[in-house]
Amino acid sequence: MKQLPSISNQIDEDKIFKIINKNFSKIAPYWFQLISSWLIRSYNVFQDIDKFIILIYFINKDLIFYRKNGLVIDYDTFYKDKSIEIPKINISDISSDLHIPKESVRRKLQELEKSGVIKKTGKKIFVDRSAFTAAKAEQTLKELSILISKFNEILVDEKITNNIFDTNEISESIKTNFSFCWYQFYKLLFIFTNRWRDNVADLETLAIGVVVLLNTVGNKSFKVKDLNRKSWTMIAQGADDVGVNAMSLSDITSIPRPTVVRKTKKLIEEGFLHINEKKLITLNIKGLALKKFTTLQNKNMKNLSNFLYRIFNQIKITNTN
């Protein structure tokens, strides 16, 4: 008989939060890269991130069903010859769960139906298979595996665990436990996007802001290895001495340049970004914006800690028993 995993094998969630805060500069580039890439890919599916989030909201219904019934579905089975039947579309529930106004939800659903993403057959409603394939988790899974691998390295350095998993092992373990892991990932995403939508109005604005932030993280003068979250946040402001222009932001995100200009202007006015006389945009959060950013970051890191706690312990137990 296979030995049951011991509770002592698990890594405490509060400890994970403290470790992330202490080693923030080591994990931040991979966390922000994951978020940035996901937002950009989401935008590129429909040129509207909220439409994509509504799509994965429907997909998540399957993951919730599996979880409630104690089922764990692997990656290949989940995506094999599959279309999703939606039991019922409730605009009020979608609006409440995703923090999108009801009229916007209604309009986006109509547009998704007009484009064939949502199809009605009699009284049944389906998400078209082509749209389901567009939401396939392949690239996100790779980036998530890298993030978890870097977190694993930090745990080893902190002498929290002796177990070392390479990126491929992590990826395969997530695929094996896909419905469990992706339920947890979508849960994290919905919380994260709702929180930022409430504070910056729309997710395209967030996508642009995160690209500017990543530009700072990748700046040679700011590539540091040992900063806690508080120090990292303070030093990051104004650390990018080059900046990025609106055209480059448009090229990276695929968001039209006039839209980028309008949304960066909003972020500049609210104190999140700075623009110089050469029209180069940098991260330089000040005043109330810095206080807001710090509060949001604290909440986001608690949710990331919860996610890593659940995912890493699943991988750790699965691969060591």
PDB file of N, CA and C in Angstrom, residues 21 57 123 156 283:
ATOM      1  N   ASN A  21       8.900  37.819   1.102  1.00  0.00           N
ATOM      2  CA  ASN A  21       9.245  39.193   1.485  1.00  0.00           C
ATOM      3  C   ASN A  21      10.745  39.364   1.639  1.00  0.00           C
ATOM      4  N   TYR A  57     -13.412  32.160 -17.096  1.00  0.00           N
ATOM      5  CA  TYR A  57     -14.398  32.038 -16.024  1.00  0.00           C
ATOM      6  C   TYR A  57     -15.321  30.839 -16.302  1.00  0.00           C
ATOM      7  N   LYS A 123     -31.464  24.575 -25.988  1.00  0.00           N
ATOM      8  CA  LYS A 123     -31.360  25.229 -24.688  1.00  0.00           C
ATOM      9  C   LYS A 123     -29.942  25.150 -24.114  1.00  0.00           C
ATOM     10  N   VAL A 156      15.523  26.003  -0.731  1.00  0.00           N
ATOM     11  CA  VAL A 156      16.747  25.234  -0.461  1.00  0.00           C
ATOM     12  C   VAL A 156      17.793  26.136   0.189  1.00  0.00           C
ATOM     13  N   LEU A 283       9.175  53.790 -14.294  1.00  0.00           N
ATOM     14  CA  LEU A 283       8.479  53.548 -13.038  1.00  0.00           C
ATOM     15  C   LEU A 283       8.982  54.548 -11.996  1.00  0.00           C
TER      16      LEU A 283
END
